[in-house]
Every structure is written in C-alpha cells, then in structure tokens.
Coordinates of N, CA and C in Angstrom, one line a residue:
X1 N 6.5 15.1 -40.6 CA 6.2 16.4 -39.8 C 7.3 17.4 -40.0
X2 N 7.0 18.6 -39.6 CA 8.0 19.6 -39.7 C 8.9 19.7 -38.5
X3 N 10.1 20.2 -38.6 CA 11.0 20.4 -37.5 C 10.6 21.6 -36.7
X4 N 10.7 21.4 -35.4 CA 10.3 22.5 -34.5 C 11.4 23.5 -34.4
X5 N 11.1 24.7 -34.1 CA 12.0 25.8 -34.0 C 12.7 25.7 -32.6
X6 N 11.9 25.3 -31.6 CA 12.3 25.2 -30.2 C 12.2 23.8 -29.7
X7 N 13.3 23.0 -29.9 CA 13.3 21.6 -29.4 C 13.2 21.6 -27.9
X8 N 12.8 20.4 -27.3 CA 12.7 20.2 -25.9 C 13.6 19.1 -25.5
X9 N 13.9 19.0 -24.2 CA 14.8 18.0 -23.6 C 14.0 17.1 -22.7
X10 N 14.2 15.8 -22.9 CA 13.6 14.8 -22.0 C 14.7 14.0 -21.3
X11 N 14.6 13.9 -20.0 CA 15.6 13.1 -19.2 C 14.8 12.0 -18.4
X12 N 15.4 10.8 -18.4 CA 14.8 9.7 -17.6 C 15.9 9.1 -16.7
X13 N 15.5 8.8 -15.5 CA 16.4 8.1 -14.5 C 15.5 7.3 -13.7
X14 N 16.1 6.3 -13.0 CA 15.4 5.5 -12.1 C 16.2 5.0 -10.9
X15 N 15.6 4.6 -9.8 CA 16.2 3.9 -8.7 C 15.4 2.7 -8.4
X16 N 15.5 2.1 -7.3 CA 14.8 0.9 -6.9 C 13.3 1.1 -6.8
X17 N 12.8 2.3 -6.7 CA 11.4 2.5 -6.4 C 10.7 3.5 -7.3
X18 N 11.4 4.3 -8.1 CA 10.8 5.3 -8.9 C 11.4 5.4 -10.3
X19 N 10.6 5.9 -11.2 CA 11.1 6.4 -12.5 C 10.9 7.9 -12.4
X20 N 12.0 8.6 -12.7 CA 12.1 10.0 -12.7 C 12.1 10.6 -14.1
X21 N 11.2 11.5 -14.4 CA 11.0 12.1 -15.7 C 11.1 13.6 -15.5
X22 N 12.0 14.2 -16.3 CA 12.2 15.6 -16.3 C 12.2 16.1 -17.8
X23 N 11.4 17.2 -18.0 CA 11.3 17.7 -19.3 C 11.5 19.2 -19.2
X24 N 12.3 19.7 -20.1 CA 12.5 21.2 -20.2 C 12.1 21.6 -21.6
X25 N 11.2 22.6 -21.7 CA 10.6 23.1 -22.9 C 10.9 24.6 -23.1
X26 N 11.8 24.9 -24.1 CA 12.0 26.3 -24.4 C 10.8 26.9 -25.0
X27 N 10.5 28.2 -24.6 CA 9.3 28.8 -25.2 C 9.6 30.3 -25.4
X28 N 9.0 30.9 -26.5 CA 9.2 32.3 -26.7 C 8.2 33.0 -25.8
X29 N 7.0 32.6 -25.7 CA 6.0 33.1 -24.7 C 5.4 31.9 -24.1
X30 N 5.0 32.1 -22.8 CA 4.4 31.0 -22.0 C 2.9 31.3 -21.7
X31 N 2.1 30.3 -21.9 CA 0.7 30.5 -21.5 C 0.5 29.5 -20.4
X32 N 0.5 30.0 -19.2 CA 0.4 29.1 -18.0 C -1.0 29.0 -17.5
X33 N -1.7 28.0 -17.9 CA -3.0 27.7 -17.4 C -3.1 26.2 -17.1
X34 N -4.3 25.6 -17.3 CA -4.5 24.2 -17.0 C -5.5 23.6 -18.0
X35 N -5.4 24.0 -19.2 CA -6.3 23.5 -20.3 C -5.4 22.8 -21.3
X36 N -5.5 21.4 -21.3 CA -4.7 20.7 -22.3 C -5.0 21.0 -23.7
X37 N -4.0 21.3 -24.5 CA -4.2 21.6 -25.9 C -4.3 23.1 -26.2
X38 N -4.6 23.9 -25.1 CA -4.7 25.3 -25.3 C -3.5 26.0 -24.5
X39 N -3.2 25.5 -23.4 CA -2.1 26.1 -22.6 C -0.8 25.2 -22.7
X40 N 0.3 25.8 -22.4 CA 1.6 25.0 -22.4 C 1.4 23.9 -21.4
X41 N 1.9 22.7 -21.8 CA 1.7 21.5 -20.9 C 2.5 20.3 -21.4
X42 N 2.5 19.3 -20.6 CA 3.2 18.0 -20.9 C 2.2 16.9 -20.5
X43 N 2.1 15.9 -21.4 CA 1.3 14.7 -21.1 C 2.3 13.5 -21.1
X44 N 2.3 12.8 -20.0 CA 3.1 11.6 -19.8 C 2.2 10.4 -19.7
X45 N 2.5 9.4 -20.5 CA 1.7 8.1 -20.4 C 2.6 7.0 -20.2
X46 N 2.3 6.2 -19.1 CA 3.2 5.1 -18.8 C 2.3 3.8 -18.6
X47 N 2.7 2.7 -19.2 CA 1.9 1.5 -19.0 C 2.8 0.3 -19.0
X48 N 2.2 -0.8 -18.7 CA 2.9 -2.1 -18.7 C 2.8 -2.7 -20.1
X49 N 3.8 -3.2 -20.7 CA 3.7 -3.9 -22.0 C 2.7 -5.0 -21.9
X50 N 1.8 -5.0 -23.0 CA 0.8 -6.0 -23.1 C -0.5 -5.7 -22.4
X51 N -0.5 -4.6 -21.5 CA -1.8 -4.3 -20.8 C -2.5 -3.2 -21.6
X52 N -3.8 -3.1 -21.4 CA -4.6 -2.1 -22.1 C -4.9 -0.9 -21.2
X53 N -4.0 -0.6 -20.3 CA -4.2 0.6 -19.5 C -2.9 1.4 -19.4
X54 N -3.0 2.6 -19.0 CA -1.8 3.4 -18.8 C -2.1 4.5 -17.7
X55 N -1.1 4.9 -17.0 CA -1.2 6.0 -16.1 C -1.0 7.2 -17.1
X56 N -1.9 8.1 -17.1 CA -1.8 9.3 -17.9 C -1.8 10.5 -17.0
X57 N -0.7 11.3 -17.0 CA -0.7 12.5 -16.2 C -0.3 13.7 -17.1
X58 N -0.9 14.8 -16.8 CA -0.7 16.1 -17.5 C -0.2 17.1 -16.5
X59 N 0.9 17.8 -16.8 CA 1.4 18.8 -16.0 C 1.6 20.1 -16.7
X60 N 1.4 21.2 -16.0 CA 1.4 22.5 -16.5 C 2.4 23.4 -15.8
X61 N 2.9 24.5 -16.4 CA 3.9 25.4 -15.8 C 3.4 26.0 -14.5
X62 N 2.1 26.1 -14.3 CA 1.5 26.7 -13.1 C 1.7 25.7 -11.9
X63 N 2.1 24.5 -12.1 CA 2.2 23.5 -11.1 C 1.0 22.6 -11.0
X64 N -0.1 22.9 -11.7 CA -1.3 22.1 -11.7 C -1.0 20.8 -12.5
X65 N -1.5 19.7 -11.9 CA -1.4 18.4 -12.6 C -2.7 17.6 -12.4
X66 N -3.0 16.8 -13.4 CA -4.1 15.9 -13.3 C -3.6 14.5 -13.8
X67 N -4.0 13.5 -13.0 CA -3.5 12.1 -13.3 C -4.6 11.1 -13.2
X68 N -4.7 10.2 -14.1 CA -5.7 9.2 -14.1 C -5.2 7.9 -14.7
X69 N -5.8 6.8 -14.3 CA -5.5 5.5 -14.9 C -6.5 5.2 -16.0
X70 N -6.1 5.2 -17.2 CA -7.0 5.0 -18.4 C -6.9 3.5 -18.8
X71 N -8.0 2.9 -19.1 CA -8.0 1.5 -19.5 C -9.1 1.4 -20.6
X72 N -8.7 0.7 -21.7 CA -9.7 0.4 -22.8 C -10.4 -0.9 -22.6
X73 N -9.9 -1.8 -21.7 CA -10.6 -3.1 -21.6 C -10.9 -3.5 -20.2
X74 N -10.7 -2.6 -19.2 CA -10.9 -3.0 -17.8 C -9.7 -3.7 -17.2
X75 N -8.6 -3.8 -17.9 CA -7.4 -4.5 -17.5 C -6.8 -3.7 -16.3
X76 N -6.5 -4.4 -15.2 CA -6.0 -3.7 -14.0 C -4.5 -3.9 -13.8
X77 N -3.8 -4.6 -14.7 CA -2.4 -4.8 -14.6 C -1.7 -3.4 -14.9
X78 N -0.7 -3.1 -14.0 CA 0.0 -1.8 -14.3 C 1.4 -1.9 -13.7
X79 N 2.3 -1.2 -14.3 CA 3.7 -1.1 -13.7 C 3.7 0.0 -12.7
X80 N 2.7 0.7 -12.5 CA 2.7 1.9 -11.6 C 2.4 1.3 -10.2
X81 N 3.2 1.7 -9.3 CA 3.1 1.1 -7.9 C 2.4 2.0 -6.9
X82 N 1.5 3.0 -7.4 CA 0.8 3.9 -6.5 C -0.5 4.3 -7.1
X83 N -1.3 4.8 -6.3 CA -2.6 5.4 -6.7 C -2.3 6.6 -7.6
X84 N -3.0 6.8 -8.7 CA -2.7 7.9 -9.6 C -2.7 9.2 -8.9
X85 N -3.5 9.4 -7.9 CA -3.5 10.7 -7.2 C -2.3 11.0 -6.3
X86 N -1.4 10.1 -6.2 CA -0.2 10.3 -5.3 C 1.1 10.4 -6.1
X87 N 1.1 10.7 -7.4 CA 2.3 10.8 -8.2 C 2.8 12.3 -8.0
X88 N 4.0 12.4 -7.4 CA 4.6 13.8 -7.2 C 4.9 14.5 -8.5
X89 N 4.6 15.8 -8.6 CA 4.9 16.6 -9.8 C 5.4 18.0 -9.3
X90 N 6.3 18.5 -10.0 CA 6.8 19.9 -9.8 C 7.0 20.6 -11.1
X91 N 6.8 21.9 -11.1 CA 7.1 22.7 -12.3 C 7.8 24.0 -11.9
X92 N 8.6 24.5 -12.9 CA 9.4 25.6 -12.6 C 9.5 26.5 -13.9
X93 N 9.2 27.8 -13.8 CA 9.3 28.7 -14.9 C 10.7 29.3 -14.9
X94 N 11.4 29.2 -16.0 CA 12.8 29.6 -16.2 C 12.8 30.8 -17.3
X95 N 13.9 31.5 -17.3 CA 14.0 32.5 -18.4 C 14.0 31.8 -19.8
X96 N 12.9 32.0 -20.6 CA 12.9 31.4 -22.0 C 12.5 30.0 -22.0
X97 N 12.0 29.4 -20.9 CA 11.7 28.0 -20.9 C 10.9 27.7 -19.6
X98 N 10.4 26.5 -19.6 CA 9.8 25.9 -18.3 C 10.2 24.5 -18.2
X99 N 10.2 24.0 -17.0 CA 10.6 22.6 -16.8 C 9.7 22.0 -15.8
X100 N 9.5 20.6 -15.9 CA 8.6 19.9 -15.0 C 9.3 18.5 -14.7
X101 N 8.8 17.9 -13.6 CA 9.4 16.6 -13.3 C 8.3 15.8 -12.5
X102 N 8.4 14.5 -12.7 CA 7.6 13.5 -12.0 C 8.5 12.5 -11.3
X103 N 8.1 12.0 -10.2 CA 8.7 10.8 -9.5 C 7.6 9.8 -9.5
X104 N 7.7 8.8 -10.4 CA 6.6 7.8 -10.6 C 6.9 6.5 -9.9
X105 N 6.2 6.1 -8.9 CA 6.4 4.8 -8.2 C 6.3 3.7 -9.2
X106 N 7.2 2.8 -9.2 CA 7.2 1.6 -10.2 C 7.1 0.3 -9.4
X107 N 6.2 -0.5 -9.8 CA 6.1 -1.9 -9.2 C 7.1 -2.8 -9.9
X108 N 8.0 -3.4 -9.1 CA 9.0 -4.2 -9.7 C 8.8 -5.7 -9.4
X109 N 9.4 -6.6 -10.2 CA 9.4 -8.0 -10.0 C 10.8 -8.5 -9.6
X110 N 10.9 -9.5 -8.7 CA 12.2 -10.1 -8.4 C 12.6 -11.0 -9.5
X111 N 13.9 -10.9 -9.9 CA 14.3 -11.7 -11.1 C 15.8 -12.2 -10.8
X112 N 15.9 -13.2 -10.0 CA 17.3 -13.8 -9.7 C 18.2 -12.8 -9.0
X113 N 17.7 -12.1 -8.0 CA 18.5 -11.2 -7.3 C 18.4 -9.8 -7.8
X114 N 17.9 -9.6 -9.0 CA 17.7 -8.3 -9.5 C 16.2 -7.9 -9.5
X115 N 15.9 -6.7 -9.3 CA 14.5 -6.3 -9.5 C 14.4 -5.6 -10.8
X116 N 13.3 -6.0 -11.5 CA 13.1 -5.4 -12.9 C 11.7 -4.9 -13.0
X117 N 11.5 -4.0 -14.0 CA 10.2 -3.6 -14.4 C 10.3 -3.2 -15.9
X118 N 9.3 -3.5 -16.6 CA 9.2 -3.0 -18.0 C 8.1 -2.0 -18.1
X119 N 8.3 -0.9 -18.7 CA 7.3 0.1 -18.8 C 7.3 0.6 -20.3
X120 N 6.2 1.0 -20.8 CA 6.1 1.7 -22.1 C 5.8 3.1 -21.7
X121 N 6.5 4.0 -22.3 CA 6.3 5.4 -22.0 C 6.1 6.3 -23.3
X122 N 5.3 7.3 -23.2 CA 5.1 8.2 -24.3 C 4.9 9.6 -23.6
X123 N 5.6 10.6 -24.3 CA 5.5 12.0 -23.8 C 5.1 12.9 -24.9
X124 N 4.2 13.7 -24.6 CA 3.7 14.7 -25.6 C 3.8 16.1 -24.9
X125 N 4.5 17.0 -25.5 CA 4.5 18.4 -25.0 C 3.7 19.3 -25.9
X126 N 3.0 20.2 -25.3 CA 2.2 21.2 -26.1 C 2.7 22.6 -25.8
X127 N 3.1 23.2 -26.9 CA 3.7 24.6 -26.8 C 2.6 25.5 -27.5
X128 N 2.0 26.3 -26.7 CA 0.8 27.1 -27.1 C 1.3 28.3 -28.1
X129 N 2.5 28.8 -27.9 CA 2.9 30.0 -28.7 C 3.1 29.6 -30.2
X130 N 3.4 28.3 -30.4 CA 3.6 27.9 -31.8 C 2.6 26.8 -32.2
X131 N 1.7 26.5 -31.3 CA 0.7 25.4 -31.5 C 1.3 24.1 -32.0
X132 N 2.5 23.8 -31.3 CA 3.2 22.6 -31.6 C 3.0 21.5 -30.6
X133 N 2.9 20.3 -31.0 CA 2.9 19.1 -30.1 C 4.1 18.3 -30.5
X134 N 5.0 18.1 -29.5 CA 6.2 17.2 -29.8 C 5.9 15.9 -29.1
X135 N 6.2 14.8 -29.8 CA 5.9 13.4 -29.3 C 7.2 12.6 -29.2
X136 N 7.4 12.0 -28.0 CA 8.5 11.0 -27.9 C 7.9 9.7 -27.6
X137 N 8.2 8.6 -28.2 CA 9.1 8.6 -29.5 C 8.2 9.2 -30.6
X138 N 8.9 9.7 -31.6 CA 8.3 10.2 -32.8 C 7.6 9.1 -33.6
X139 N 6.5 9.5 -34.2 CA 5.7 8.5 -35.0 C 4.7 9.1 -35.8
X140 N 3.6 8.4 -36.0 CA 2.6 8.8 -36.9 C 1.9 10.1 -36.4
X141 N 1.4 10.9 -37.3 CA 0.6 12.0 -37.0 C -0.8 11.9 -37.5
X142 N -1.1 10.7 -37.9 CA -2.5 10.4 -38.5 C -3.5 10.5 -37.3
X143 N -4.5 11.3 -37.5 CA -5.5 11.4 -36.4 C -6.1 10.1 -36.1
X144 N -6.2 9.8 -34.8 CA -6.8 8.6 -34.3 C -5.9 7.4 -34.3
X145 N -4.7 7.5 -34.8 CA -3.8 6.4 -34.8 C -3.1 6.2 -33.5
X146 N -2.8 5.0 -33.1 CA -2.1 4.7 -31.9 C -0.7 5.3 -31.9
X147 N -0.3 6.1 -30.9 CA 1.0 6.7 -30.9 C 2.0 5.6 -30.4
X148 N 3.2 5.6 -30.9 CA 4.2 4.7 -30.5 C 4.7 5.0 -29.1
X149 N 5.2 4.0 -28.4 CA 5.7 4.1 -27.1 C 7.2 3.6 -27.0
X150 N 7.9 4.2 -26.1 CA 9.3 3.8 -25.8 C 9.3 2.8 -24.7
X151 N 9.8 1.6 -24.9 CA 9.9 0.5 -23.9 C 11.1 0.6 -23.1
X152 N 11.0 0.7 -21.8 CA 12.2 0.7 -20.9 C 12.2 -0.5 -20.1
X153 N 13.4 -1.1 -19.9 CA 13.5 -2.2 -18.9 C 14.4 -1.7 -17.8
X154 N 13.8 -1.5 -16.7 CA 14.5 -1.0 -15.5 C 15.0 -2.1 -14.6
X155 N 16.3 -2.1 -14.3 CA 16.8 -3.2 -13.5 C 17.8 -2.7 -12.5
X156 N 18.0 -3.4 -11.4 CA 18.9 -3.0 -10.4 C 19.1 -4.1 -9.4
X157 N 20.2 -4.1 -8.7 CA 20.4 -5.1 -7.7 C 19.5 -4.9 -6.5
X158 N 18.8 -5.9 -6.0 CA 17.9 -5.7 -4.9 C 18.6 -5.8 -3.5
X159 N 19.9 -6.0 -3.5 CA 20.6 -6.1 -2.2 C 20.7 -4.7 -1.6
X160 N 20.7 -4.6 -0.3 CA 20.8 -3.3 0.4 C 22.2 -2.7 0.2

C-alpha cells in the first residue's frame, strides 16, 4: 500500500477492569457525520483469541457511536465484560485533527494471583478528505481477506 500523508496515533492502556483505546487522527478537512466509509470515523474490533465473534464499535467526530457483537458461528465467548450498548465513547475535534477514546470493560481470568485477559484487536480509521483507510496492525489489502489482529495479553496483580 501507499504511505499516508497524515499518519494517526493509537494509544492503548489498561487497568484491572478496562482496556482504554485512544486514537488521534490528523485531518486537512473533517467530515463529521455518522456514515461509515463516507464520513471520518474509527472502527475498533476486539475479540477473544479462538472465538468467532468480536465486539465491533464505530466512533465518529460528532460523538456518535454504534456498537455490536458480531459472530460468524454463534459463538458467545468474548473477552468483553459488558453489553455492547454500554461501552463508553468520547470524541473531540481539535485544530487540524480529531481524537476519540473508548473504555472497554474486559472480562479477566484468575491466574495464580494475577488477573489476565487475552484480546485480539484491530483498528481501522477512515479519513474522508483523502479517502484513506489506515489499519492496525497493517496487513493485506485484498478485498474480502481476513484482516490481521494485534494480540494483547493484559495482566495485573489482583491484590487490592
């Protein structure tokens, strides 16, 4: 693929209960609506390794968000610890950019005093002014091909 003129920044953090995702996207002009693929927006997909489902949430500079649990096989296992309709989202328009963030509840397992969770994550940003889609992690651009995912192992001490 070609290199983008306006790169974007992705930041991930976690605590005992949430995965925090922040994305900042520089833009020359901003189209703030709520139509995926036509307006500026971000799609975040999070799933459990080995499961055929994922929480897919799309956020837009206007603050509008849509979230659903997508499954290809009816598999109900998920690393997400909340109903898809309760995932907090916020967006902010900045000079020359926009930024958004999610606080995603994560279901964790006890593992010898530590709590752990493994999640697969994929992020796609759509920039309407340049008709660019940026994908993390980078991978194939073949239509219909499965996009790669970044696997995160979140761990921490469960002691208060």
